[in-house]
mmCIF file of C-alpha atoms in Angstrom:
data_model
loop_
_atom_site.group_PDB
_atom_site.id
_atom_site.type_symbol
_atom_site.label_atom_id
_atom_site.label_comp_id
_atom_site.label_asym_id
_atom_site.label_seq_id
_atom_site.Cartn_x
_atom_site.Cartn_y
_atom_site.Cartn_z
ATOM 1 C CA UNK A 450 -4.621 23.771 29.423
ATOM 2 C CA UNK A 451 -2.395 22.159 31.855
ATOM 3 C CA UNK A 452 -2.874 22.548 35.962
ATOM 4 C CA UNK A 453 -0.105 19.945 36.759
ATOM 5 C CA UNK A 454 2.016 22.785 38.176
ATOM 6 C CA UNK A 455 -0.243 23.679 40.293
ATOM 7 C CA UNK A 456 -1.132 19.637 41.545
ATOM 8 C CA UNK A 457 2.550 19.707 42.184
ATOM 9 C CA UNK A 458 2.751 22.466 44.550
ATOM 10 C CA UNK A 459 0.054 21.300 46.141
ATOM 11 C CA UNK A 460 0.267 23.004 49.729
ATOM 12 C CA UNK A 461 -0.495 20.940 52.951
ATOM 13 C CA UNK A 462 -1.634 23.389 55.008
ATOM 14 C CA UNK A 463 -5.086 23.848 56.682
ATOM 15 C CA UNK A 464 -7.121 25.310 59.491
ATOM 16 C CA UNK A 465 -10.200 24.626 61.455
ATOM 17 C CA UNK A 466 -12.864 25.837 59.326
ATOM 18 C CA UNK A 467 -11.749 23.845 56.399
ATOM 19 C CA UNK A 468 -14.433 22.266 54.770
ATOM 20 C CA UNK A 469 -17.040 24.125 56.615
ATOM 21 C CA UNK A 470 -20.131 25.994 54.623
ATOM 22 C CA UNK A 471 -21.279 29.016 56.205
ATOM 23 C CA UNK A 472 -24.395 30.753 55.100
ATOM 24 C CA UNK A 473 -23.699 34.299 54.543
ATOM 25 C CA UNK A 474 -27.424 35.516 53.348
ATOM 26 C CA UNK A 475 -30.052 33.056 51.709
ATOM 27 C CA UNK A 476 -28.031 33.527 48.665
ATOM 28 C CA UNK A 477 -24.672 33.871 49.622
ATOM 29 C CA UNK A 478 -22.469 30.764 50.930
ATOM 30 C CA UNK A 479 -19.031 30.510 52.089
ATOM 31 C CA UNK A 480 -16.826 27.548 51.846
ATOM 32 C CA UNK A 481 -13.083 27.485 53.296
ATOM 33 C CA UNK A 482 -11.127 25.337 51.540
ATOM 34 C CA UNK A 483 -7.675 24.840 53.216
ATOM 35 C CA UNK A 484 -6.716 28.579 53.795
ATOM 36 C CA UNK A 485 -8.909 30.175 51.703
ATOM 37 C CA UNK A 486 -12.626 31.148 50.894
ATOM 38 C CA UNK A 487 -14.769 30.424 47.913
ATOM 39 C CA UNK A 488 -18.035 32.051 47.796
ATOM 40 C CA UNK A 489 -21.277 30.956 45.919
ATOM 41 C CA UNK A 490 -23.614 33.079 44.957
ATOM 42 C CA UNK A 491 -27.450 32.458 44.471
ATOM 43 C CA UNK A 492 -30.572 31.006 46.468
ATOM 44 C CA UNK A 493 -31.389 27.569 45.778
ATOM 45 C CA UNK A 494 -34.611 28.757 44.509
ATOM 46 C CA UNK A 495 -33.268 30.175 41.744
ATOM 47 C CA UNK A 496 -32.459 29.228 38.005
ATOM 48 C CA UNK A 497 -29.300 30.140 38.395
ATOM 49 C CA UNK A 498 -26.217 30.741 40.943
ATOM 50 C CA UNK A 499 -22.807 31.868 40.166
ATOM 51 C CA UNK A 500 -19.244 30.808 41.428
ATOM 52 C CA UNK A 501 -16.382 33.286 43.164
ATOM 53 C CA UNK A 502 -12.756 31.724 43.185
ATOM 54 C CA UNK A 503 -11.512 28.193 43.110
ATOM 55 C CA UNK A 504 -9.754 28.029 45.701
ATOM 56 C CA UNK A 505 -6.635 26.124 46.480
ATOM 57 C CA UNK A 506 -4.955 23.079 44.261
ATOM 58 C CA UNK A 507 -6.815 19.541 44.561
ATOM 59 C CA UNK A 508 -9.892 21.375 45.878
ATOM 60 C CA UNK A 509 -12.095 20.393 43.038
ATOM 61 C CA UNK A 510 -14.072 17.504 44.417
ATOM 62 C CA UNK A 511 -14.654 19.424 47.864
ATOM 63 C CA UNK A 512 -15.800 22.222 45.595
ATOM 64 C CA UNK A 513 -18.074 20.366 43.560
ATOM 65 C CA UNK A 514 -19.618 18.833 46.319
ATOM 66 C CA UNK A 515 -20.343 21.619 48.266
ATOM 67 C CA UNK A 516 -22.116 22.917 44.902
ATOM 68 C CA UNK A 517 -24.011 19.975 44.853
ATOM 69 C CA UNK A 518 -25.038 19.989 48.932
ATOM 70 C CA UNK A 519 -26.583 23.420 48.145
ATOM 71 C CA UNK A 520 -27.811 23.720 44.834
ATOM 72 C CA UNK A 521 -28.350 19.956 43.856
ATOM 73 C CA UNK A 522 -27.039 17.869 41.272
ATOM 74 C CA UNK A 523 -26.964 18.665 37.527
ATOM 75 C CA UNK A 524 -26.641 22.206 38.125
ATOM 76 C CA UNK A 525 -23.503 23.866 36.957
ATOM 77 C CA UNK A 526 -22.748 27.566 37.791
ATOM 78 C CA UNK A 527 -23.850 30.596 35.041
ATOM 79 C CA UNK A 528 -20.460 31.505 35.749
ATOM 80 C CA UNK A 529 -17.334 31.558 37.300
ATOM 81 C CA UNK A 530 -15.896 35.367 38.611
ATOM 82 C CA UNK A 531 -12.326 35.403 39.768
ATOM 83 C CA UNK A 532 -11.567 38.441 42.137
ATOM 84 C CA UNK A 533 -7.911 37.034 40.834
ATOM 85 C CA UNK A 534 -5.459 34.710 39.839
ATOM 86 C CA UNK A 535 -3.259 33.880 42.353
ATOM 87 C CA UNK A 536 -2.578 30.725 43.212
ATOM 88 C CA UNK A 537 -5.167 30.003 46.422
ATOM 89 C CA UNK A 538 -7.560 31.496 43.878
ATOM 90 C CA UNK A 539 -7.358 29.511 40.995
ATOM 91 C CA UNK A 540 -6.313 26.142 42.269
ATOM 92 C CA UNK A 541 -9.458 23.940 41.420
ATOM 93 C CA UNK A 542 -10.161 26.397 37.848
ATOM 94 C CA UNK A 543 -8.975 24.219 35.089
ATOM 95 C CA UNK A 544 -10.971 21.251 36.321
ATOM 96 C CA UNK A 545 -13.998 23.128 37.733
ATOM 97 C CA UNK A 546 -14.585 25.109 34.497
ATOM 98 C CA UNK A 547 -14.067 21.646 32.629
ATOM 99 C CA UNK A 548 -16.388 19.752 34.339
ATOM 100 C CA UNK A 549 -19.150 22.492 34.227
ATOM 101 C CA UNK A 550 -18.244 23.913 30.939
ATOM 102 C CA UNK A 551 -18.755 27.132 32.508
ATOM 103 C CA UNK A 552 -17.751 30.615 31.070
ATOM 104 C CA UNK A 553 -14.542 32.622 33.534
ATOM 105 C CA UNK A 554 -14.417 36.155 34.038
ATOM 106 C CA UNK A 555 -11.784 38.466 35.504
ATOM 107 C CA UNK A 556 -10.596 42.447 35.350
ATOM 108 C CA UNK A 557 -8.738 42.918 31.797
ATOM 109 C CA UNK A 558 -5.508 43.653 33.637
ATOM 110 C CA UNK A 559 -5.644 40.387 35.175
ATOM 111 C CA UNK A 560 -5.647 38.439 31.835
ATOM 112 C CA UNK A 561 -1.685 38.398 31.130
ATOM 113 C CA UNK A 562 -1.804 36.083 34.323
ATOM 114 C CA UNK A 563 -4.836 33.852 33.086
ATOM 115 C CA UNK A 564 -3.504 33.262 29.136
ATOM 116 C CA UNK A 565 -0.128 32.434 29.533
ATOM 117 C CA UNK A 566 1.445 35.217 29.028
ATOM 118 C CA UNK A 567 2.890 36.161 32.360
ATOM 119 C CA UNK A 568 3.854 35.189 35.869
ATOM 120 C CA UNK A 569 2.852 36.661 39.094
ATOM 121 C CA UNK A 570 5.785 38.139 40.745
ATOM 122 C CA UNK A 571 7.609 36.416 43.032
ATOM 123 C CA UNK A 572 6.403 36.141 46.848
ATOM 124 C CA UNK A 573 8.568 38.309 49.487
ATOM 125 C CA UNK A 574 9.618 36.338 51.981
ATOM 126 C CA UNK A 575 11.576 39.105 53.288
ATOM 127 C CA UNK A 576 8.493 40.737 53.732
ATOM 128 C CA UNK A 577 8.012 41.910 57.404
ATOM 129 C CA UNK A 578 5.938 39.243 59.167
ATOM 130 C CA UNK A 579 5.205 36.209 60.597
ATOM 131 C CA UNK A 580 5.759 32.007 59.719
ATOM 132 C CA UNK A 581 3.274 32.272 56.717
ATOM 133 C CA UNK A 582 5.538 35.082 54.913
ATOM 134 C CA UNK A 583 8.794 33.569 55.865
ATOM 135 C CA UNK A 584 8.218 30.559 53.560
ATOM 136 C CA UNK A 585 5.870 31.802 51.134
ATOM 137 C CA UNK A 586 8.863 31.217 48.833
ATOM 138 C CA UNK A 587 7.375 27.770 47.992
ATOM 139 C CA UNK A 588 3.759 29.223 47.005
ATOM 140 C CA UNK A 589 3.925 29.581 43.193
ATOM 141 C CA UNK A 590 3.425 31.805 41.144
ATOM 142 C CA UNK A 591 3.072 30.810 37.735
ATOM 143 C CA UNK A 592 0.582 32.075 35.657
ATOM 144 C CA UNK A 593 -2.136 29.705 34.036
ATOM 145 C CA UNK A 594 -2.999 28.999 30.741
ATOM 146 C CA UNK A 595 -7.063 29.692 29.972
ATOM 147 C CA UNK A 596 -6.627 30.695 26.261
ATOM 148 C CA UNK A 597 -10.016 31.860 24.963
ATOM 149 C CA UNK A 598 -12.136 30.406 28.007
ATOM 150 C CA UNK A 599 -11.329 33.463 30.418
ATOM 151 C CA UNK A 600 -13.321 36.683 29.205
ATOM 152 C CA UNK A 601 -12.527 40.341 30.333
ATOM 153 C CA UNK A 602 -15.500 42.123 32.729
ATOM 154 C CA UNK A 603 -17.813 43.943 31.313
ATOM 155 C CA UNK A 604 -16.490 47.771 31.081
ATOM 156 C CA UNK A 605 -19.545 48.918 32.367
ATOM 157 C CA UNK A 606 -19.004 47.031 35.508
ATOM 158 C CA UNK A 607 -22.218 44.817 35.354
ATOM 159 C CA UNK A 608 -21.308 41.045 37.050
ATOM 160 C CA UNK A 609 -22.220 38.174 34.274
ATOM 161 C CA UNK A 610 -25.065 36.183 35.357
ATOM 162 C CA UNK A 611 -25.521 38.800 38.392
ATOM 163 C CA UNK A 612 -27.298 41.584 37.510
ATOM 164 C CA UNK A 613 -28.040 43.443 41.130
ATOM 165 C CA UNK A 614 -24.158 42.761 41.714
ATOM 166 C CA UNK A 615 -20.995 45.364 40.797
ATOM 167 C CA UNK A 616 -17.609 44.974 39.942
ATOM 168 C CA UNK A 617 -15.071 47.261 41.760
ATOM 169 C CA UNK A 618 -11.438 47.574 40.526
ATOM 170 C CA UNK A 619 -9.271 47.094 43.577
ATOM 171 C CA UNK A 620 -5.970 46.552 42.669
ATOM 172 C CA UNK A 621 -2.804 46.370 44.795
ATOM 173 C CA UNK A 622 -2.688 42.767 45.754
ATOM 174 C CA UNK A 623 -2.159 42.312 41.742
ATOM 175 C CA UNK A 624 -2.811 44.627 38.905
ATOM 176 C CA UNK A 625 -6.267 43.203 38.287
ATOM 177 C CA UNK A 626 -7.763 42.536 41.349
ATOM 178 C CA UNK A 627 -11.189 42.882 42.204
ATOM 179 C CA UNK A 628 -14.638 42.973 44.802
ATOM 180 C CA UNK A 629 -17.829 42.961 43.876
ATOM 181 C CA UNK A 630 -20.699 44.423 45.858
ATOM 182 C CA UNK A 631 -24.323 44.315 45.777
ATOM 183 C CA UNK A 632 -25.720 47.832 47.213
ATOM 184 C CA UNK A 633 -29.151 47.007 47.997
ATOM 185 C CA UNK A 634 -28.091 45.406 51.095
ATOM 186 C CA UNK A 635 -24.510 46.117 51.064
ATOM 187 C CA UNK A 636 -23.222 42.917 50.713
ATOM 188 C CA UNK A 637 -19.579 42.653 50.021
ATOM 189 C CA UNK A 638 -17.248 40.016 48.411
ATOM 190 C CA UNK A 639 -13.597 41.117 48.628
ATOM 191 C CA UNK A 640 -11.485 39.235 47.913
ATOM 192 C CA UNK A 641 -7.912 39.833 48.949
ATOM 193 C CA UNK A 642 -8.413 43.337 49.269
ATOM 194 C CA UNK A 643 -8.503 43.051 53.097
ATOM 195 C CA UNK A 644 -9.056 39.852 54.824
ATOM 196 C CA UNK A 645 -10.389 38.730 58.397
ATOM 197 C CA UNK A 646 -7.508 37.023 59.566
ATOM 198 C CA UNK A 647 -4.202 37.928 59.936
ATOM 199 C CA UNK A 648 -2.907 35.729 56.904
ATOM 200 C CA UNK A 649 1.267 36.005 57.475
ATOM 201 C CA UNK A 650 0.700 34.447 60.725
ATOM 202 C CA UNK A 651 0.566 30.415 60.733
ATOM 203 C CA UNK A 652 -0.697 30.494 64.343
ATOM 204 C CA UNK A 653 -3.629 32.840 63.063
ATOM 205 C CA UNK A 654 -3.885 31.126 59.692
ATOM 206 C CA UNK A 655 -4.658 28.098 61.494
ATOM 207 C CA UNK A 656 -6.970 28.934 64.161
ATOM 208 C CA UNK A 657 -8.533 31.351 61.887
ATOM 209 C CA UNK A 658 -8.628 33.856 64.904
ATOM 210 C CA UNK A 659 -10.810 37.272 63.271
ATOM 211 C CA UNK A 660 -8.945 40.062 62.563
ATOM 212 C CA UNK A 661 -9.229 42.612 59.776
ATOM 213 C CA UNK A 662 -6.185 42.997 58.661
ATOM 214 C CA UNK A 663 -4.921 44.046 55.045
ATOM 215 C CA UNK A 664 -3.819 41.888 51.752
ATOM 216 C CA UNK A 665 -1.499 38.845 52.466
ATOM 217 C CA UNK A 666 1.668 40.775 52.741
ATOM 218 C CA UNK A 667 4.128 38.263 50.688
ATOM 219 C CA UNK A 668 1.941 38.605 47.060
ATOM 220 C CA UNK A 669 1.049 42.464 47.308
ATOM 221 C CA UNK A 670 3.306 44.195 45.198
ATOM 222 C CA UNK A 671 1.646 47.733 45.177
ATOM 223 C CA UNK A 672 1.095 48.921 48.837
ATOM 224 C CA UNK A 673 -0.439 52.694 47.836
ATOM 225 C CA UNK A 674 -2.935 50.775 45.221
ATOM 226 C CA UNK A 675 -3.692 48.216 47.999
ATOM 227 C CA UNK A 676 -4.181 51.251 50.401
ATOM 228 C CA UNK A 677 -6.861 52.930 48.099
ATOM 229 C CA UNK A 678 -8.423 49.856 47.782
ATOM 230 C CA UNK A 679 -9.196 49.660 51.161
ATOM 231 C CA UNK A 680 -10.249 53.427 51.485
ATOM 232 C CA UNK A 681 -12.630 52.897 48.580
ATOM 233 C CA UNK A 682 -14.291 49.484 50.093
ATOM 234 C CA UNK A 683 -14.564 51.339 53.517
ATOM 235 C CA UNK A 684 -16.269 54.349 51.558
ATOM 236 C CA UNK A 685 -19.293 51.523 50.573
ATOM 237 C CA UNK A 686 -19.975 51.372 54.520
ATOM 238 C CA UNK A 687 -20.635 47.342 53.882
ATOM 239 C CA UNK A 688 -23.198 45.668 55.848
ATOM 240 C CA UNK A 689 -21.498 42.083 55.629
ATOM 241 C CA UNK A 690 -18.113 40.634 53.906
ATOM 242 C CA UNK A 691 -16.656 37.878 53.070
ATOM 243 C CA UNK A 692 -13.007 37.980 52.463
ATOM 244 C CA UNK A 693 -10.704 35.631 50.364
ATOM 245 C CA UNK A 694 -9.250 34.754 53.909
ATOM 246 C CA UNK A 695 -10.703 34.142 57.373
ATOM 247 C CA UNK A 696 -14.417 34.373 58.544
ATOM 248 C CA UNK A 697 -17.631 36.183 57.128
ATOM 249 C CA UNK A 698 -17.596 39.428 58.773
ATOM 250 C CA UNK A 699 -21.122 41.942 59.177
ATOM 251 C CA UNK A 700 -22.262 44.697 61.216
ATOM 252 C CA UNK A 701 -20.322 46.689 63.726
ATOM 253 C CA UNK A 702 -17.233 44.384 63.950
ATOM 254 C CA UNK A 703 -17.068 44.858 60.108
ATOM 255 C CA UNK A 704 -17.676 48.752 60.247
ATOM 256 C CA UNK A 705 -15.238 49.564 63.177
ATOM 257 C CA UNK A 706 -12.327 47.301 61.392
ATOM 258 C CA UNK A 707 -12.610 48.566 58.107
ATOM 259 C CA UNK A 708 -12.472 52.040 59.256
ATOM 260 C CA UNK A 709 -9.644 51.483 61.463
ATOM 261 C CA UNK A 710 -8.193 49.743 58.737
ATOM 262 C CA UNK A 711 -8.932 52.346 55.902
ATOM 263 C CA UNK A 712 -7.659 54.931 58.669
ATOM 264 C CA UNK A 713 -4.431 53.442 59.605
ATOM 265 C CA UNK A 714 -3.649 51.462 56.926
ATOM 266 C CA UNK A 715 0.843 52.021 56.877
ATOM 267 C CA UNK A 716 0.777 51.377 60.713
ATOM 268 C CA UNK A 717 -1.750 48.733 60.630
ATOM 269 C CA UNK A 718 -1.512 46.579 56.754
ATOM 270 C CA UNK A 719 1.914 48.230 54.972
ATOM 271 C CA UNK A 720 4.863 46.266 55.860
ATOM 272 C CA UNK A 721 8.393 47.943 57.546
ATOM 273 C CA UNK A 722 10.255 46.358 55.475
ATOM 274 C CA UNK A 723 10.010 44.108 51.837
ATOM 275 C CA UNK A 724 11.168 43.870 48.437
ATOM 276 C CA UNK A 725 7.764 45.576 47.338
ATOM 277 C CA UNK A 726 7.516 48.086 50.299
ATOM 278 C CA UNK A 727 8.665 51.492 48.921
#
């Protein structure tokens, strides 16, 4: 397993919550690395606490130490769950699961991507939108190369190492893309699927100003899946979420923008215009 292609397109940019750790619920934290979100999940009471994304390229030690600021050291994560495998997601994955010799998971549809076997397509950055799209040209999108160490979900939609947690398919951002939610308090980890910034805008990327706003625009390929996906997560009524992109989001803020989104998702998320818009 090699991540030197993704060390070399290592991406400088950042915003103001980088490096912060937010507390989500007494089991639920939030660290934004760069432009992006991973999530742990687990009290530090417990045995046991499992890992969501990792995050951007030559995030590994930030990762790590975060881990260690909230669960102490010597204690790897059960697991590691990938909503998916684009690059922001996956940047820190070869060394992370190397260091902890911790088992990946991700949907079966997302495994081409995570073996070797295929690319991501291209970005669109002729997608209609702001600074963000216009060069995400240089984001790659190579695949990576896990071999045996990534596993497929469980069918039955059970979470590894999570047991009061569910996987939810919610493709349209890539093939194999997916949330998970917990329903006894509605908690809600989703990925890409919609976000809480707008994440085509550099201005907003940076600032991190709230908005919920639909999948990064230059990597969704499949705008009615993405569309769907949205409906479906609205359809949970979550209490809180944290996205793949922008701030932890709860309560009424959360229920009216998800609806709104869900509601007017072409005007709102779809693009005008794009090599993937139909």
């Amino acid at each position: 397993m090699d991540d030197n292609h993704l060390n070399e397109k290592f991406l400088p940019m950042t915003s103001v919550s980088s490096g912060d750790v937010q507390i989500v619920k007494e089991d639920i934290y939030c660290l934004s690395v760069q432009i992006v979100n991973v999530i742990f999940v687990g009290s530090p009471k417990d045995e046991k606490w499992v890992l969501i994304d990792a995050g951007m390229p030559r995030s590994a030690e930030v990762i790590k130490k975060a881990a260690e600021d909230i669960y102490g050291p010597d204690h790897p994560p059960a697991a590691i769950i990938l909503t998916h495998g684009h690059f922001d997601h996956v940047g820190a994955l070869i060394e992370l699961m190397e260091y902890w010799n911790a088992p990946v998971y991700a949907h079966i549809k997302e495994m081409p991507y995570l073996t070797g076997q295929e690319n991501y397509p291209e970005p669109d950055s002729t997608v209609e939108g702001g600074m963000v799209a216009k060069i995400s040209w240089i984001f790659p999108n190579e695949g990576i190369n896990l071999d045996e160490k990534v596993q497929p979900l469980p069918e039955d939609h059970s979470v590894p190492e999570l047991s009061d947690w569910k996987w939810i398919h919610t493709p349209g951002h890539s093939k194999g893309h997916i949330s998970i939610f917990r329903e006894s308090d509605r908690s809600l980890i989703a990925g890409d699927a919609f976000v809480n910034v707008r994440q085509d805008s550099l201005y907003k990327v940076i600032t991190q100003e709230k908005e919920i706003a639909g999948p990064p625009r230059y990597l969704t390929t499949d705008w009615e899946a993405a569309k769907e996906s949205v409906r479906l997560l609205d359809s949970l009524k979550p209490a809180v979420a944290v996205t793949g992109h922008g701030y932890p989001v709860e309560w009424g803020e959360l229920e009216m923008g998800l609806s709104r989104l869900a509601n007017e998702f072409d005007s709102l998320a779809k693009p005008d215009h794009g090599k993937y818009v139909e």
